[in-house]
Short mmCIF file of C-alpha atoms in Angstrom, two decimals:
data_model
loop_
_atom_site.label_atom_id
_atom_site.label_comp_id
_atom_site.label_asym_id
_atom_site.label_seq_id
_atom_site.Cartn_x
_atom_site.Cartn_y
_atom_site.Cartn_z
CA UNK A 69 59.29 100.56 165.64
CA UNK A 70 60.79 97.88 167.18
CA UNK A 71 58.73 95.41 166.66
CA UNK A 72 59.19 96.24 162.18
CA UNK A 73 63.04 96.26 163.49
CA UNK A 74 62.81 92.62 164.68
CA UNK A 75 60.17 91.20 162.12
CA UNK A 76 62.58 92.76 159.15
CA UNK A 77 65.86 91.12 160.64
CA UNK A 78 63.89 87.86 160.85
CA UNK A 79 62.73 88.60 157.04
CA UNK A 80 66.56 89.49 156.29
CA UNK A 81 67.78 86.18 157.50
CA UNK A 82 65.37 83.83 155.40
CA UNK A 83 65.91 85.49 152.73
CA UNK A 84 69.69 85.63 153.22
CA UNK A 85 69.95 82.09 153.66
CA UNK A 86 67.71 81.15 150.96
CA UNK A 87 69.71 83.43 148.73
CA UNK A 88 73.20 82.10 150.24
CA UNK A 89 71.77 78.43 149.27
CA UNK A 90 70.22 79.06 145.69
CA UNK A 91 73.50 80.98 144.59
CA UNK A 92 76.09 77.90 146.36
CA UNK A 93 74.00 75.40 144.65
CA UNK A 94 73.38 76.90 141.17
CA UNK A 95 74.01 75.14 138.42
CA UNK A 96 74.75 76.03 134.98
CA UNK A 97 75.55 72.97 133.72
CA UNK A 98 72.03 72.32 132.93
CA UNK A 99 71.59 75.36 131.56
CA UNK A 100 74.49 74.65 128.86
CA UNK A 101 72.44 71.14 128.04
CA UNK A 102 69.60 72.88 127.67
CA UNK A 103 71.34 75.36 124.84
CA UNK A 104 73.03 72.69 123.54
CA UNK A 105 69.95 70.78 122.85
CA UNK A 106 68.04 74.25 121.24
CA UNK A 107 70.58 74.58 118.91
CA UNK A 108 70.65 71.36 117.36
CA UNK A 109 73.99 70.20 119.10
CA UNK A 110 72.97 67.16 119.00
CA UNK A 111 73.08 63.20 116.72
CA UNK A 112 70.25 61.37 115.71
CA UNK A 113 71.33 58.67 118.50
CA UNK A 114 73.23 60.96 121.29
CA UNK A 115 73.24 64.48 123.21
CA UNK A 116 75.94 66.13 124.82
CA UNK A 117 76.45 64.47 128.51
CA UNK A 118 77.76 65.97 131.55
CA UNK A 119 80.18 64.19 133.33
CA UNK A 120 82.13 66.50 135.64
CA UNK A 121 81.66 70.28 137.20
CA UNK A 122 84.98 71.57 139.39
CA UNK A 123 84.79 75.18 141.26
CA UNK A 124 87.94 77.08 140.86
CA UNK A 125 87.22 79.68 143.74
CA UNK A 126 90.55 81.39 143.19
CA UNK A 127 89.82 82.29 139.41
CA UNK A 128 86.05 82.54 140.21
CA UNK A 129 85.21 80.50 137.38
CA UNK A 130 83.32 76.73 137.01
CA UNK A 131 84.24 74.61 134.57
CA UNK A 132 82.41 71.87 133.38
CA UNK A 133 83.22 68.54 131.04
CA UNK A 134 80.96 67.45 128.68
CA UNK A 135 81.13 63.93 126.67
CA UNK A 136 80.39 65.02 122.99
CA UNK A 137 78.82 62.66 120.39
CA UNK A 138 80.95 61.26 117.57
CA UNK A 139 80.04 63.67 114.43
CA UNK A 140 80.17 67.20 116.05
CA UNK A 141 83.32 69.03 116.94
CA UNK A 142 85.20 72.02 119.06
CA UNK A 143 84.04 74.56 116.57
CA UNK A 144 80.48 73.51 116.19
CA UNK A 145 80.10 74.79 119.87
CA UNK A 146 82.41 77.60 119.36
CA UNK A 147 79.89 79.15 116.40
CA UNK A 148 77.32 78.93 119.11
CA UNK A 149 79.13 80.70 121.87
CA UNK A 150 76.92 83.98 121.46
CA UNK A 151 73.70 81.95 121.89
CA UNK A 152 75.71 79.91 125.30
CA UNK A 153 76.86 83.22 126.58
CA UNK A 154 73.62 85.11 125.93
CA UNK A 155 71.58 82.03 127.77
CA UNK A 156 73.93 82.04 130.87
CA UNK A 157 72.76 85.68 131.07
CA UNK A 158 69.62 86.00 130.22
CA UNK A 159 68.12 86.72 133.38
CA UNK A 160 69.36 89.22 136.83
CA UNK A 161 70.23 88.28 139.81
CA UNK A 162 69.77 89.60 143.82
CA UNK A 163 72.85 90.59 144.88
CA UNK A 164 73.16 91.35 148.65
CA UNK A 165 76.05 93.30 150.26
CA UNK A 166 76.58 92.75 153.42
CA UNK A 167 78.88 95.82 153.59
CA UNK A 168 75.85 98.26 152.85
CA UNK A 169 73.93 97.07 155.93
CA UNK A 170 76.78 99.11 157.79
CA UNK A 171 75.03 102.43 156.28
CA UNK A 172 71.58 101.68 157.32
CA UNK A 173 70.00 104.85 159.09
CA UNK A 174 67.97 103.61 162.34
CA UNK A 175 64.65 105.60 161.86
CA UNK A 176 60.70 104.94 160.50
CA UNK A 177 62.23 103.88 157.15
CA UNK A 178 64.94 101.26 158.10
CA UNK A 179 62.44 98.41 157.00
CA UNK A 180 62.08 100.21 153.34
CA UNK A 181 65.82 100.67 153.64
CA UNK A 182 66.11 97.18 154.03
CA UNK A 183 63.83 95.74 151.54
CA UNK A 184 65.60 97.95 149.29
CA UNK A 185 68.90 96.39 149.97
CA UNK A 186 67.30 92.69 150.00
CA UNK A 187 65.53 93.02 146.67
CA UNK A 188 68.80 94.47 144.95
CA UNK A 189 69.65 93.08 141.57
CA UNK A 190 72.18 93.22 139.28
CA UNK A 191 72.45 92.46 135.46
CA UNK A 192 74.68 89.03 134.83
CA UNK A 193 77.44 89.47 133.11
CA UNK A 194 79.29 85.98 132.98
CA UNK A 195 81.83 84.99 130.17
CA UNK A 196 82.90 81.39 128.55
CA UNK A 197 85.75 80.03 127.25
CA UNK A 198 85.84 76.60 125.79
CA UNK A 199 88.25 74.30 124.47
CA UNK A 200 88.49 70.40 123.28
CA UNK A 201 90.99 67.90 124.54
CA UNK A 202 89.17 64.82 124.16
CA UNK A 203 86.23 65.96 126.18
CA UNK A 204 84.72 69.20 125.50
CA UNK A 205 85.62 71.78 128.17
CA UNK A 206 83.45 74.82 129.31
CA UNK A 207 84.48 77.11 131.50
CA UNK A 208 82.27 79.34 132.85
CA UNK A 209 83.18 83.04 134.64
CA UNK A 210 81.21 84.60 137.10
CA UNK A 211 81.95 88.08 135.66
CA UNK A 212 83.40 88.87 132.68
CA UNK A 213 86.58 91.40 131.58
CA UNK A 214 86.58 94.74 133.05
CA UNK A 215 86.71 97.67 130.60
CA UNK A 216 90.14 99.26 131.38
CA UNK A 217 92.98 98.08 132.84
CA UNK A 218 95.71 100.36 133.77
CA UNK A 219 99.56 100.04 133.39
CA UNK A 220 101.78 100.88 136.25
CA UNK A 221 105.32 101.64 136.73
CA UNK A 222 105.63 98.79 138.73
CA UNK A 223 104.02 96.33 136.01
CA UNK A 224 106.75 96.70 134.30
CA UNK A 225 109.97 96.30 136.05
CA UNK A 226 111.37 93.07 137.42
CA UNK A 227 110.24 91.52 133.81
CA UNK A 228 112.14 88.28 132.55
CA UNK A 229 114.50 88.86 129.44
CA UNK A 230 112.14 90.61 126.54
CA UNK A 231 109.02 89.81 128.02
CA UNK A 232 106.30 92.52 127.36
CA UNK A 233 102.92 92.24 129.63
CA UNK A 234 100.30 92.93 126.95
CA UNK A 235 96.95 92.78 129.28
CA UNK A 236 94.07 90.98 130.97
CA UNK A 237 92.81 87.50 130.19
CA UNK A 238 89.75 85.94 132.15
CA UNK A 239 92.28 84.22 134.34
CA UNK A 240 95.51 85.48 133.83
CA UNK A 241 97.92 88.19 132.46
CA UNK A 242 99.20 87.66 128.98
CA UNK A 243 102.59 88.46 128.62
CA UNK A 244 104.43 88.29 125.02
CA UNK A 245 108.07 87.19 124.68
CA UNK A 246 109.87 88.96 121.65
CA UNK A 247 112.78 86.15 121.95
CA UNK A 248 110.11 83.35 121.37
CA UNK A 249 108.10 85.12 119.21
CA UNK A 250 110.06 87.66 117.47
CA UNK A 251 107.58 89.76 115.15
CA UNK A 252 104.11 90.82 116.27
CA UNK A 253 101.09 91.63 113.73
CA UNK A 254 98.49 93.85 114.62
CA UNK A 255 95.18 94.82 113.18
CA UNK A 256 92.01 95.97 113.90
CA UNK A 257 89.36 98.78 113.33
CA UNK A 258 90.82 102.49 113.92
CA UNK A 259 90.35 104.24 117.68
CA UNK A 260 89.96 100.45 118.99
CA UNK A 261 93.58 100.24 120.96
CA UNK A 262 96.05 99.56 118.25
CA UNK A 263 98.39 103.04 118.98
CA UNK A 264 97.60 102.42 122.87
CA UNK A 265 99.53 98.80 122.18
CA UNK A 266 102.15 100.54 120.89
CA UNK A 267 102.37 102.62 122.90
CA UNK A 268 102.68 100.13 125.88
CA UNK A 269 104.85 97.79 123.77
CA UNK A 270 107.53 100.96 123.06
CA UNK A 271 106.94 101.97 126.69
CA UNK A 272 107.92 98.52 128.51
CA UNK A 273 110.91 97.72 126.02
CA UNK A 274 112.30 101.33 126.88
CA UNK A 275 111.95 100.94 130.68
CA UNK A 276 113.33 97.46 131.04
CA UNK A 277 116.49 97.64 128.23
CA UNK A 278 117.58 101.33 127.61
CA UNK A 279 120.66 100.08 126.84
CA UNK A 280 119.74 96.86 124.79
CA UNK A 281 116.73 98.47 122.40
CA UNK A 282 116.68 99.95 119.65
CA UNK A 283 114.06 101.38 117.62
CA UNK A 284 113.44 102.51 113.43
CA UNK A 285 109.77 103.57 113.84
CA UNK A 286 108.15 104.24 110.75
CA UNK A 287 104.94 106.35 111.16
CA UNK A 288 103.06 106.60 107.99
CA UNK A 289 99.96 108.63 109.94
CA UNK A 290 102.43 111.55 109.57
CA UNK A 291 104.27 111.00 112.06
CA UNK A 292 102.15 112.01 114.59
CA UNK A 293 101.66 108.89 116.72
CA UNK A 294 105.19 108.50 117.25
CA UNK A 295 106.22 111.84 117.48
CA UNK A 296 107.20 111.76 121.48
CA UNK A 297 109.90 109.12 120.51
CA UNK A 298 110.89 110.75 117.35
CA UNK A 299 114.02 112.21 119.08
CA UNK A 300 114.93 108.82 121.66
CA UNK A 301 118.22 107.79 121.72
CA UNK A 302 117.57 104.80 121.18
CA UNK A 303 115.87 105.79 118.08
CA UNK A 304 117.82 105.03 115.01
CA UNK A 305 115.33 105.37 112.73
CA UNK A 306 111.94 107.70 111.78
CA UNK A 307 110.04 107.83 108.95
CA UNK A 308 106.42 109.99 108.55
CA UNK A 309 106.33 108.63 104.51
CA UNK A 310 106.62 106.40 101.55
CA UNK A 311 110.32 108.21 100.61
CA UNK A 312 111.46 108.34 104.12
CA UNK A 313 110.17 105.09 105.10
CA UNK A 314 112.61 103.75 102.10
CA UNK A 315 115.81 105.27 103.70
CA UNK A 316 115.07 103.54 106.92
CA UNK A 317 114.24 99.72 105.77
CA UNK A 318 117.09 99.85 103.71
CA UNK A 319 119.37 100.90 106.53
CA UNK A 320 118.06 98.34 108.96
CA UNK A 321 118.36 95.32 105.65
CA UNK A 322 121.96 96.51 105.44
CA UNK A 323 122.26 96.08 109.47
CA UNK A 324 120.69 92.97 109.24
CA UNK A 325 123.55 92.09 106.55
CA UNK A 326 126.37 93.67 108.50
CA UNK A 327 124.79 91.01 111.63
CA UNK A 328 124.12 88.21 109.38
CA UNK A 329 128.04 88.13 108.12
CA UNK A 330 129.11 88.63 111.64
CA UNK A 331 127.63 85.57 112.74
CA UNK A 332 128.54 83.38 109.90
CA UNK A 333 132.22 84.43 110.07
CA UNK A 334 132.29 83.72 114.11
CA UNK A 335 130.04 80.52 113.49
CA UNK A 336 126.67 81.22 115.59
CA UNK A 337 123.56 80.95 114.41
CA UNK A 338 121.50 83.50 115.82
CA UNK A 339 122.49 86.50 118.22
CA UNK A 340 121.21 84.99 121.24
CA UNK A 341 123.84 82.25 120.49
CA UNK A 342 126.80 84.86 120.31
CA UNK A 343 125.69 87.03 123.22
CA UNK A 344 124.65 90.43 121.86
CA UNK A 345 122.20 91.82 123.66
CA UNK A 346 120.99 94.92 121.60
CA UNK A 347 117.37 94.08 120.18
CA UNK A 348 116.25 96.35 117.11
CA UNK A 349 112.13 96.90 116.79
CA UNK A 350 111.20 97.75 113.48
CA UNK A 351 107.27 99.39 114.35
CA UNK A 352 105.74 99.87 111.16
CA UNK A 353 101.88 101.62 112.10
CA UNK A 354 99.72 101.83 109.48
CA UNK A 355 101.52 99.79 106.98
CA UNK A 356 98.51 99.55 104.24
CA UNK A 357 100.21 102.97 103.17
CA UNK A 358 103.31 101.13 101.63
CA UNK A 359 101.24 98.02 99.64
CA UNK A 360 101.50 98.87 96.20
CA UNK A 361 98.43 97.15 95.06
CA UNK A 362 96.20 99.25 93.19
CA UNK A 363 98.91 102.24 93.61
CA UNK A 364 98.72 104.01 89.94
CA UNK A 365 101.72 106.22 89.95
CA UNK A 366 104.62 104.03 88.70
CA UNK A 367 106.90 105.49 91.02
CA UNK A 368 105.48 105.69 93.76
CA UNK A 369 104.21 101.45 92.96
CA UNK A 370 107.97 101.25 92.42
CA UNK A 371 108.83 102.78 95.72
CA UNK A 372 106.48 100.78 97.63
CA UNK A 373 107.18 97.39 95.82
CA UNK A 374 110.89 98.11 97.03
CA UNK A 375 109.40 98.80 100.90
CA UNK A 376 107.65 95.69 100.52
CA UNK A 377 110.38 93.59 99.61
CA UNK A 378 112.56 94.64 102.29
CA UNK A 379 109.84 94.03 105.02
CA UNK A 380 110.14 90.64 103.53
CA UNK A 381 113.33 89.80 104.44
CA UNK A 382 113.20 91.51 108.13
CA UNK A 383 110.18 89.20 108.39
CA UNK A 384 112.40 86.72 107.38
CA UNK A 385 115.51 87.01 108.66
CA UNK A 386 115.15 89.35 111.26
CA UNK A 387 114.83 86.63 114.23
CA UNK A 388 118.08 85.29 113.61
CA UNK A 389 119.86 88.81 113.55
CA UNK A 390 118.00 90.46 116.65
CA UNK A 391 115.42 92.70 114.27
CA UNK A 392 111.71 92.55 115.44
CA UNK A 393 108.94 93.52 113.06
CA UNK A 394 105.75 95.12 114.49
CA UNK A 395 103.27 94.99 111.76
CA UNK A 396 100.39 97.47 112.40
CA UNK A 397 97.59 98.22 109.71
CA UNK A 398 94.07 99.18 110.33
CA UNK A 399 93.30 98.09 107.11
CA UNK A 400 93.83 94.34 107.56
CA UNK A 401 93.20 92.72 103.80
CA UNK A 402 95.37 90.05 101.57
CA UNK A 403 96.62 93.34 99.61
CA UNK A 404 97.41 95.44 102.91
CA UNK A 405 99.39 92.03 104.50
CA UNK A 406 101.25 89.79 102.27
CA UNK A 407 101.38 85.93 102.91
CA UNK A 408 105.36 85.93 102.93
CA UNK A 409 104.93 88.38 105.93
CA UNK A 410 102.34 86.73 107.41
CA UNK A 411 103.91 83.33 107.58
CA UNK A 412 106.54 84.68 109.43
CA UNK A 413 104.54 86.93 112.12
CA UNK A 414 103.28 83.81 114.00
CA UNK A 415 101.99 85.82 117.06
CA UNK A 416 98.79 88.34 116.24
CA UNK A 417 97.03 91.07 118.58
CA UNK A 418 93.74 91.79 116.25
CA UNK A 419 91.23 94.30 117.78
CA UNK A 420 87.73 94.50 116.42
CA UNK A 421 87.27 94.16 113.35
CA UNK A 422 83.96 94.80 110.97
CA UNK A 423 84.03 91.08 108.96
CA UNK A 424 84.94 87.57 109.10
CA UNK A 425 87.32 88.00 106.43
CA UNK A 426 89.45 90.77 108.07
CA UNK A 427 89.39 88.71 111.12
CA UNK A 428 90.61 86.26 108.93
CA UNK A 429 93.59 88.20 107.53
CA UNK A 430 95.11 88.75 111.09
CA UNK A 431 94.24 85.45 113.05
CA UNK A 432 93.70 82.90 110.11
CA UNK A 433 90.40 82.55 111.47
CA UNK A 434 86.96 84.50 112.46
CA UNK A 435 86.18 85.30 115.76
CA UNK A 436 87.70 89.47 115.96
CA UNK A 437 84.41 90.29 114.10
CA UNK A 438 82.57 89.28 117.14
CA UNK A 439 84.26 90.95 119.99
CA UNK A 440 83.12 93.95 122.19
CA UNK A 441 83.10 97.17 120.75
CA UNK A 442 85.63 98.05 123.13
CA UNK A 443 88.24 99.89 123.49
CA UNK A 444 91.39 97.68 123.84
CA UNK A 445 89.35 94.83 123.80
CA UNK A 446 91.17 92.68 121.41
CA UNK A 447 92.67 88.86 120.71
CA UNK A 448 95.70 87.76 121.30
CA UNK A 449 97.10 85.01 119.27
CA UNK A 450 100.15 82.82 119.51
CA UNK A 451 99.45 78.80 120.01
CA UNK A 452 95.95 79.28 120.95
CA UNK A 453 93.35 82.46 121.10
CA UNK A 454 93.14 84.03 124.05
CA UNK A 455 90.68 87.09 124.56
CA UNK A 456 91.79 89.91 126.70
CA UNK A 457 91.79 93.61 127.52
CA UNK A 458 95.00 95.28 126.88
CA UNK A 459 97.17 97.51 129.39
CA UNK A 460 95.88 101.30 128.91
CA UNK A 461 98.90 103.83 129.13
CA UNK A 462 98.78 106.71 130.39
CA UNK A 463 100.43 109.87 128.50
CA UNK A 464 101.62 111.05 131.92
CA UNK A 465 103.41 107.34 132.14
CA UNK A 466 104.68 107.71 128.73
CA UNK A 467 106.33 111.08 129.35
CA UNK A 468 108.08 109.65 132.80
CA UNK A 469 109.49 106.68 131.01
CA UNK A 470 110.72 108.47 127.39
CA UNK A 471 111.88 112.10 129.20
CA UNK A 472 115.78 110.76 131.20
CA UNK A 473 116.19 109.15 126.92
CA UNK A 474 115.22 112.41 125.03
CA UNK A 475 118.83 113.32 122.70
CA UNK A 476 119.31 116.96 122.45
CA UNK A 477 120.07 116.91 118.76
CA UNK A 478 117.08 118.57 117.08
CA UNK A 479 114.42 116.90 115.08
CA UNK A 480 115.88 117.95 111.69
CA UNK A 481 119.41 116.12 112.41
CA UNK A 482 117.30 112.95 113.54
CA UNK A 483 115.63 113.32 110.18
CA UNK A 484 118.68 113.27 108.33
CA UNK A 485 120.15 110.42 109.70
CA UNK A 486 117.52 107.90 109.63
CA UNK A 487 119.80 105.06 110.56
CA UNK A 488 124.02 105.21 111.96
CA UNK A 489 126.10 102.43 112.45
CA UNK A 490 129.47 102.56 114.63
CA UNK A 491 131.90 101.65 111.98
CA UNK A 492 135.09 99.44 112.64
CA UNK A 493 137.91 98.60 110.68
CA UNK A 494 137.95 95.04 109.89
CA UNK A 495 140.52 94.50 106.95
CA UNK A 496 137.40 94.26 104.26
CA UNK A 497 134.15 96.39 104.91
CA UNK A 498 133.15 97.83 108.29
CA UNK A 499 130.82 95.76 110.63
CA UNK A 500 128.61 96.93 113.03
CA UNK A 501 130.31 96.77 116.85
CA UNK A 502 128.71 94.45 119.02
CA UNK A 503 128.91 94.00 123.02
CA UNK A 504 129.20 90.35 124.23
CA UNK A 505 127.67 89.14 127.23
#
């Protein structure tokens, strides 16, 4: 017994310190030549040449820089990034943990116990990203996104200004900023995230500015998504259809008037400028249900041409006068989102999606088609793509944040009034009142 005791130890050490040494001294730069060269990456004259490798140990990532021949580009490597990611994981590796020596039973089968824990392996699961500033960058992950990432209470307070933390990136937490980038669209498959975004969008605006935000949400699922806010103070505006959905764009185009004529009289050019502080989201989920193309009833195509045109001008104008648009469809096509929208929703959360084309739609590129099948797995895009896993909420969350804000007028008055203004005298028509910072 004690003699297999000793003998295994001595076996345990080797192979610990061969396994410390291959796994310090592995190197997949080579391995990314290799690809490289199998898929044609390549000139007639020149490969792809390696000229540096620098270990972040912090972000547990490796990046390497490659010298790239004249004649290929950024996205010739990016349209191979399956085959690169798939080759830097194409095999398992041991995986020792020190840790689970601490469990080890001292009996007749400690050496099995230990041969079991030296010949451990686990599947490889390492991620890329790569980008191009003169010389081709490739980072390199040791373990990719985790599947779920949940929100906290404490996520979300002590945030700057409007800033809304959206989720996980390889190697760091994106965070959107509604002042810089005023009007979000979102796409993607159904049941892949896009009501948990939301969700966690409503949520963290709520929490951090219940006195600043307000909200028109127009739920054309039948109002079942959105039916825990439904009776919010800060909730100017529902709408579960086409007719109702009317009522509520118009009163938040005549708001953005009333705001617009306010700061031209007082000479600012945007409310940041004249120190209001109230923000108004405009979440629109689903919004495929108000295009009018291929709508055959001519007033219902009338109805939704006149929905369409006024989520126009918020897109438009609504930076300027404090409006944010949330753009939400599941159904992401040229029909379902307009280019005048589109041109003015420069930052994009697009969850999987089945085609190039409707990755297309949302990001102006590919790329949505080929991520993860899962849930709240998604891209986020402003200046650059960044691939992440969003914030989960949970409902219990939810409830804590919406219940001190719930108004004790009933559903049916909320109905009603889609939209009220506080109404001052002003010697011509009444403006809406504004508090200065």
């Amino acid at each position: 017994m004690l003699f297999e005791f000793i003998t295994t130890s001595t076996m345990l050490g080797v192979l610990g310190a061969s396994y410390y040494f291959k796994t310090n001294h592995s190197d997949d730069g080579e391995k990314i030549l290799k690809i490289a060269e199998n898929c044609g990456l390549r000139t007639k004259e020149e490969k792809i040449r390696l000229y540096r490798r620098n270990r972040n140990k912090e972000q547990h990532f490796t990046e390497y820089v490659f010298k790239i021949p004249l004649g290929l580009e950024l996205e010739d490597f990016q349209n191979k990034r399956g085959k690169f990611k798939d080759g830097l994981n194409n095999r398992s590796e041991r995986k020792i943990i020190l840790k689970d020596f601490k469990k080890l039973k001292i009996d007749r089968s400690l050496p099995k116990q230990i041969e079991s824990l030296l010949y451990n392996r686990i599947s490889l699961s390492k991620e890329i990203e790569m980008e191009y500033d003169g010389m081709l960058k490739i980072r390199v992950y040791d373990r990719g996104l985790e599947s779920r990432y949940d929100l906290t209470e404490d996520m979300i307070t002590g945030r700057k200004k409007w800033h809304v933390p959206i989720g996980k990136g390889l190697n760091k937490e994106v965070v959107h900023d509604f002042e810089k980038a005023p009007h979000v669209l979102i796409g993607g498959a159904t049941d892949m995230g896009k009501s948990n975004i939301l969700n966690l969008i409503t949520c963290v605006l709520l929490k951090n500015h219940p006195e600043d935000v307000k909200f028109t949400l127009i739920d054309l699922k039948g109002g079942l998504e959105f039916g825990p806010y439904e009776r919010l103070k800060q909730v100017e505006g529902f709408a579960s259809n086409a007719e109702e959905a009317k009522i509520a764009l118009e009163s938040i185009q005549s708001k953005m008037g009333k705001t617009f004529e306010f700061l031209r009289m007082n000479g600012f050019k945007d409310v940041k400028r004249a120190g209001i502080k109230e923000r108004h989201f405009v979440i629109i989920d689903e919004a495929a249900e108000l295009a009018s193309d291929g709508e055959t009833d001519k007033e219902v195509k009338t109805l939704k041409i006149e929905c369409e045109n006024i989520i126009k001008d918020i897109a438009r104008r609504g930076r300027a006068s404090g409006i944010r648009l949330l753009y939400c469809t599941q159904y992401p096509t040229t029909e379902t989102v307009s280019s005048q929208v589109k041109r003015n929703l420069i930052a994009r959360i697009c969850f999987p999606v089945d085609t190039a084309t409707a990755s297309g739609v949302v990001l102006d590129e590919g790329g949505a088609e080929k991520i993860p099948l899962i849930q709240g797995r998604a891209i986020y895009k402003r200046n650059r793509k960044t691939e992440l896993q969003t914030y989960y909420v949970d409902e219990s969350l939810i409830e804590s944040i919406i219940k001190p804000h719930i108004n004790i007028r009933s559903r049916g008055e909320k109905k009603n009034a889609p939209h009220q203004h506080d109404k001052a005298e002003a010697g011509r028509s009444y403006i809406t009142k504004f508090e200065e910072a």
